[in-house]
C-alpha positions as a LaTeX table, in Angstrom:
\begin{tabular}{lrrr}
\hline
Residue & $x$ (\AA) & $y$ (\AA) & $z$ (\AA) \\
\hline
Met1 & 0.00 & 0.00 & 0.00 \\
Ile2 & 1.33 & 3.44 & $-0.94$ \\
Arg3 & 0.78 & 5.99 & 1.83 \\
Ala4 & 3.08 & 8.73 & 0.51 \\
Ala5 & 4.35 & 10.03 & $-2.82$ \\
Val6 & 7.34 & 12.35 & $-3.14$ \\
Phe7 & 8.13 & 14.15 & $-6.37$ \\
Asp8 & 11.38 & 15.29 & $-7.91$ \\
Val9 & 11.13 & 18.81 & $-9.36$ \\
Gly10 & 13.08 & 19.35 & $-12.60$ \\
Glu11 & 11.41 & 17.62 & $-15.57$ \\
Thr12 & 8.99 & 15.91 & $-13.20$ \\
Leu13 & 6.93 & 18.89 & $-12.03$ \\
Ile14 & 8.52 & 21.73 & $-14.00$ \\
Gly15 & 10.28 & 22.00 & $-17.33$ \\
Asp16 & 13.95 & 23.01 & $-17.27$ \\
Asp17 & 13.62 & 25.14 & $-20.41$ \\
Arg18 & 13.75 & 28.51 & $-18.65$ \\
Tyr19 & 16.66 & 27.57 & $-16.37$ \\
Trp20 & 18.98 & 26.53 & $-19.17$ \\
Ser21 & 17.76 & 29.17 & $-21.62$ \\
Asp22 & 18.60 & 31.86 & $-19.07$ \\
Trp23 & 22.08 & 30.39 & $-18.59$ \\
Ala24 & 22.63 & 30.27 & $-22.35$ \\
Asp25 & 21.57 & 33.89 & $-22.75$ \\
Trp26 & 23.83 & 34.96 & $-19.89$ \\
Leu27 & 26.83 & 33.13 & $-21.34$ \\
Gly28 & 26.15 & 34.34 & $-24.87$ \\
Val29 & 25.68 & 30.94 & $-26.49$ \\
Arg30 & 22.76 & 29.55 & $-28.47$ \\
Arg31 & 20.14 & 27.88 & $-26.30$ \\
His32 & 20.19 & 24.66 & $-28.29$ \\
Thr33 & 23.96 & 24.42 & $-27.89$ \\
Leu34 & 23.83 & 24.54 & $-24.11$ \\
Ser35 & 20.81 & 22.23 & $-23.97$ \\
Ala36 & 22.64 & 19.66 & $-26.09$ \\
Leu37 & 25.75 & 19.92 & $-23.91$ \\
Val38 & 23.68 & 19.38 & $-20.75$ \\
Gly39 & 22.23 & 16.21 & $-22.26$ \\
Ala40 & 25.66 & 15.00 & $-23.34$ \\
Val41 & 27.36 & 15.42 & $-19.97$ \\
Val42 & 24.47 & 13.87 & $-18.05$ \\
Ala43 & 24.25 & 10.91 & $-20.45$ \\
Arg44 & 27.89 & 10.13 & $-19.77$ \\
Gly45 & 27.36 & 10.31 & $-15.99$ \\
Gly46 & 28.27 & 13.91 & $-15.18$ \\
His47 & 26.41 & 16.64 & $-13.29$ \\
Asn48 & 24.27 & 18.87 & $-15.50$ \\
Gln49 & 26.30 & 21.94 & $-14.49$ \\
Asp50 & 29.39 & 20.27 & $-15.97$ \\
Ala51 & 28.07 & 21.70 & $-19.25$ \\
Leu52 & 28.84 & 25.28 & $-18.20$ \\
Pro53 & 32.67 & 24.98 & $-18.27$ \\
Leu54 & 32.38 & 23.54 & $-21.77$ \\
Val55 & 30.89 & 26.87 & $-22.83$ \\
Arg56 & 33.17 & 29.02 & $-20.70$ \\
Pro57 & 36.31 & 27.18 & $-19.54$ \\
Gly58 & 37.35 & 28.05 & $-16.00$ \\
Ile59 & 33.94 & 29.46 & $-15.05$ \\
Asp60 & 33.26 & 29.96 & $-11.34$ \\
Val61 & 29.61 & 28.92 & $-11.38$ \\
Ala62 & 28.84 & 30.22 & $-7.88$ \\
Ala63 & 30.38 & 33.62 & $-8.63$ \\
Glu64 & 28.59 & 33.78 & $-11.98$ \\
Trp65 & 25.30 & 32.98 & $-10.27$ \\
Arg66 & 25.85 & 35.83 & $-7.79$ \\
Ala67 & 26.50 & 38.14 & $-10.74$ \\
Arg68 & 23.25 & 37.05 & $-12.33$ \\
Glu69 & 21.32 & 37.71 & $-9.14$ \\
Ala70 & 22.95 & 41.14 & $-8.79$ \\
Ala71 & 21.78 & 41.90 & $-12.33$ \\
Gly72 & 18.23 & 40.87 & $-11.46$ \\
Leu73 & 18.52 & 37.67 & $-13.49$ \\
Gly74 & 18.34 & 35.07 & $-10.74$ \\
Glu75 & 16.01 & 32.11 & $-10.25$ \\
Val76 & 12.47 & 32.36 & $-11.66$ \\
Ile77 & 9.85 & 29.62 & $-11.47$ \\
Asp78 & 6.22 & 30.46 & $-12.15$ \\
Glu79 & 3.00 & 28.80 & $-13.26$ \\
Ser80 & 4.14 & 28.66 & $-16.89$ \\
Asp81 & 7.00 & 26.34 & $-15.91$ \\
Leu82 & 4.67 & 23.65 & $-14.50$ \\
Tyr83 & 3.70 & 20.63 & $-16.55$ \\
Pro84 & $-0.07$ & 20.81 & $-17.14$ \\
Asp85 & $-0.88$ & 17.63 & $-15.20$ \\
Val86 & 0.85 & 18.64 & $-11.96$ \\
Arg87 & $-1.91$ & 20.33 & $-9.99$ \\
Gly88 & $-4.60$ & 17.81 & $-10.90$ \\
Ala89 & $-2.48$ & 14.74 & $-10.22$ \\
Leu90 & $-1.14$ & 15.97 & $-6.87$ \\
Ala91 & $-4.64$ & 17.02 & $-5.80$ \\
Ala92 & $-6.01$ & 13.60 & $-6.79$ \\
Leu93 & $-3.42$ & 11.83 & $-4.68$ \\
Arg94 & $-4.12$ & 14.02 & $-1.66$ \\
Ser95 & $-7.86$ & 13.58 & $-2.00$ \\
Ser96 & $-7.37$ & 9.80 & $-1.94$ \\
Gly97 & $-5.44$ & 10.04 & 1.33 \\
Val98 & $-1.88$ & 9.86 & $-0.02$ \\
Trp99 & 0.59 & 12.23 & 1.70 \\
Val100 & 2.25 & 14.29 & $-1.05$ \\
Gly101 & 5.76 & 15.72 & $-0.79$ \\
Ile102 & 8.06 & 17.57 & $-3.17$ \\
Ala103 & 11.83 & 17.20 & $-2.73$ \\
Gly104 & 14.49 & 17.81 & $-5.37$ \\
Asn105 & 17.89 & 19.26 & $-6.19$ \\
Gln106 & 17.09 & 22.96 & $-6.19$ \\
Ser107 & 18.53 & 26.08 & $-4.59$ \\
Ser108 & 16.90 & 27.78 & $-1.62$ \\
Gly109 & 15.78 & 30.51 & $-4.01$ \\
Ala110 & 14.06 & 27.96 & $-6.21$ \\
Gly111 & 12.42 & 26.55 & $-3.10$ \\
Arg112 & 10.92 & 29.96 & $-2.34$ \\
Cys113 & 9.60 & 30.21 & $-5.91$ \\
Leu114 & 8.03 & 26.76 & $-5.65$ \\
Arg115 & 6.37 & 27.55 & $-2.32$ \\
Ala116 & 4.91 & 30.72 & $-3.83$ \\
Leu117 & 3.07 & 28.54 & $-6.37$ \\
Asp118 & 1.02 & 27.03 & $-3.52$ \\
Leu119 & 1.04 & 23.56 & $-5.05$ \\
Pro120 & $-1.33$ & 20.91 & $-3.64$ \\
Cys121 & 1.24 & 19.15 & $-1.45$ \\
Asp122 & 1.74 & 18.47 & 2.25 \\
Ala123 & 5.41 & 19.49 & 2.40 \\
Leu124 & 8.13 & 20.85 & 0.13 \\
Ala125 & 11.92 & 20.70 & 0.57 \\
Val126 & 14.96 & 21.41 & $-1.61$ \\
Ser127 & 18.56 & 20.31 & $-1.43$ \\
Gly128 & 19.68 & 23.90 & $-0.96$ \\
Asp129 & 17.90 & 23.96 & 2.40 \\
Trp130 & 18.91 & 20.43 & 3.42 \\
Gly131 & 22.58 & 20.91 & 2.54 \\
Val132 & 22.72 & 17.61 & 0.65 \\
Glu133 & 21.63 & 16.67 & $-2.86$ \\
Lys134 & 20.74 & 13.60 & $-4.86$ \\
Pro135 & 22.07 & 11.04 & $-5.55$ \\
Ser136 & 23.77 & 11.10 & $-2.14$ \\
Pro137 & 22.38 & 8.43 & 0.21 \\
Ala138 & 22.24 & 11.19 & 2.84 \\
Phe139 & 19.51 & 12.92 & 0.81 \\
Phe140 & 17.34 & 9.82 & 0.97 \\
Glu141 & 18.11 & 9.28 & 4.64 \\
Arg142 & 16.82 & 12.80 & 5.23 \\
Leu143 & 13.83 & 12.00 & 3.05 \\
Ala144 & 13.02 & 8.91 & 5.10 \\
Asp145 & 12.98 & 11.01 & 8.29 \\
Trp146 & 10.88 & 13.72 & 6.62 \\
Val147 & 8.09 & 11.56 & 5.17 \\
Pro148 & 5.41 & 10.33 & 7.65 \\
Ala149 & 5.44 & 6.82 & 6.17 \\
Glu150 & 7.91 & 3.98 & 5.86 \\
Pro151 & 10.11 & 3.93 & 2.72 \\
Gly152 & 8.36 & 0.76 & 1.54 \\
Glu153 & 5.04 & 2.66 & 1.70 \\
Thr154 & 6.46 & 5.67 & $-0.17$ \\
Val155 & 7.02 & 6.14 & $-3.89$ \\
Tyr156 & 9.71 & 8.53 & $-5.14$ \\
Val157 & 8.82 & 9.94 & $-8.55$ \\
Gly158 & 11.42 & 11.24 & $-11.00$ \\
Asp159 & 12.81 & 11.31 & $-14.52$ \\
His160 & 16.49 & 10.57 & $-13.84$ \\
Pro161 & 17.54 & 6.96 & $-13.14$ \\
Ala162 & 20.91 & 7.79 & $-11.58$ \\
Asn163 & 19.68 & 10.70 & $-9.44$ \\
Asp164 & 16.18 & 9.46 & $-8.61$ \\
Leu165 & 15.43 & 5.81 & $-9.19$ \\
Leu166 & 18.58 & 3.96 & $-8.18$ \\
Pro167 & 19.36 & 5.81 & $-4.92$ \\
Ala168 & 15.68 & 5.83 & $-3.90$ \\
Arg169 & 15.42 & 2.10 & $-4.52$ \\
Glu170 & 18.63 & 1.44 & $-2.59$ \\
Ala171 & 17.15 & 3.41 & 0.33 \\
Gly172 & 14.10 & 1.13 & 0.33 \\
Phe173 & 11.63 & 3.44 & $-1.43$ \\
Arg174 & 9.26 & 2.39 & $-4.21$ \\
Thr175 & 9.94 & 4.23 & $-7.45$ \\
Ala176 & 8.13 & 5.68 & $-10.46$ \\
His177 & 9.86 & 6.80 & $-13.66$ \\
Val178 & 8.22 & 9.58 & $-15.65$ \\
Arg179 & 8.95 & 9.48 & $-19.36$ \\
Arg180 & 9.30 & 13.19 & $-20.06$ \\
Gly181 & 12.02 & 15.72 & $-20.46$ \\
Ala182 & 15.13 & 14.91 & $-22.47$ \\
Leu183 & 16.56 & 12.52 & $-19.89$ \\
Gly184 & 13.27 & 10.79 & $-19.13$ \\
His185 & 12.86 & 10.01 & $-22.82$ \\
Phe186 & 16.52 & 9.06 & $-23.23$ \\
Trp187 & 16.40 & 6.37 & $-20.55$ \\
Ala188 & 12.82 & 5.17 & $-21.02$ \\
Gly189 & 12.67 & 1.45 & $-21.67$ \\
Thr190 & 16.26 & 0.83 & $-20.58$ \\
Pro191 & 17.30 & $-1.33$ & $-17.61$ \\
Ser192 & 18.49 & 1.78 & $-15.74$ \\
Ala193 & 14.92 & 3.12 & $-15.78$ \\
Arg194 & 13.56 & 0.04 & $-14.02$ \\
Ala195 & 10.90 & 1.16 & $-11.55$ \\
Asp196 & 7.75 & $-0.06$ & $-9.84$ \\
Trp197 & 5.78 & 2.18 & $-12.20$ \\
Asn198 & 6.83 & 3.55 & $-15.59$ \\
Val199 & 4.44 & 6.26 & $-16.74$ \\
Asp200 & 4.08 & 8.91 & $-19.43$ \\
Gly201 & 2.68 & 11.52 & $-17.05$ \\
Leu202 & 1.46 & 12.23 & $-13.54$ \\
Asp203 & $-2.22$ & 11.62 & $-14.33$ \\
Asp204 & $-1.21$ & 8.10 & $-15.32$ \\
Leu205 & 0.66 & 7.62 & $-12.06$ \\
Ala206 & $-2.21$ & 9.02 & $-9.98$ \\
Ser207 & $-4.63$ & 6.60 & $-11.62$ \\
His208 & $-2.32$ & 3.67 & $-10.80$ \\
Leu209 & $-1.94$ & 4.72 & $-7.16$ \\
Thr210 & $-5.56$ & 5.69 & $-6.48$ \\
Gly211 & $-7.35$ & 3.16 & $-8.68$ \\
Arg212 & $-9.29$ & 5.98 & $-10.36$ \\
Pro213 & $-9.28$ & 6.72 & $-14.09$ \\
Ala214 & $-7.12$ & 9.73 & $-14.95$ \\
Gly215 & $-9.08$ & 12.95 & $-14.58$ \\
Glu216 & $-11.98$ & 11.40 & $-12.64$ \\
Glu217 & $-11.25$ & 13.50 & $-9.54$ \\
Arg218 & $-11.68$ & 16.71 & $-11.58$ \\
Arg219 & $-15.30$ & 16.13 & $-12.55$ \\
\hline
\end{tabular}
């Protein structure tokens, strides 16, 4: 029985288009170029920010981020960044009695933006506040303490096998892989994307977990 569902953020709840487009504009490179580099470094096992030194060798990412914020070009997440199924699916889970959490690798500033959206969830946390990020086992240890259910009663939902599925599974959580975003599509159907549920969207997942047809809770 699933008593809790916790969602990754990037390319699970929100698209990463704005984040990387803003970095490309700041660094003076075409958006497609940076997007392709992000995909390439992640596919070979690197961190997505490893793409930035490929555009500007020797970049101090933290210092560059402070410069962006000083220029009024810091983190922005608003309603337009959400995937269209997010509010309905999270609300459906909550209405069926599932505790809903959001926890991903985001900055404290991104956490404030997400909280301002007033999403239908019971709790929201980001790695910038916790001081540890996925795929570290310490992130999932913190998650286990944070969620009011046992790991075996909790599903962690994400698009990234290495960051989301594997470490969550190793920590004893159930897992769901969402086939969306560049990385979700890239790994879909591969052994690394093995999960308890493999879905094309959050409505699909909500219907699996609640036993209701997708969209029924909205009528």
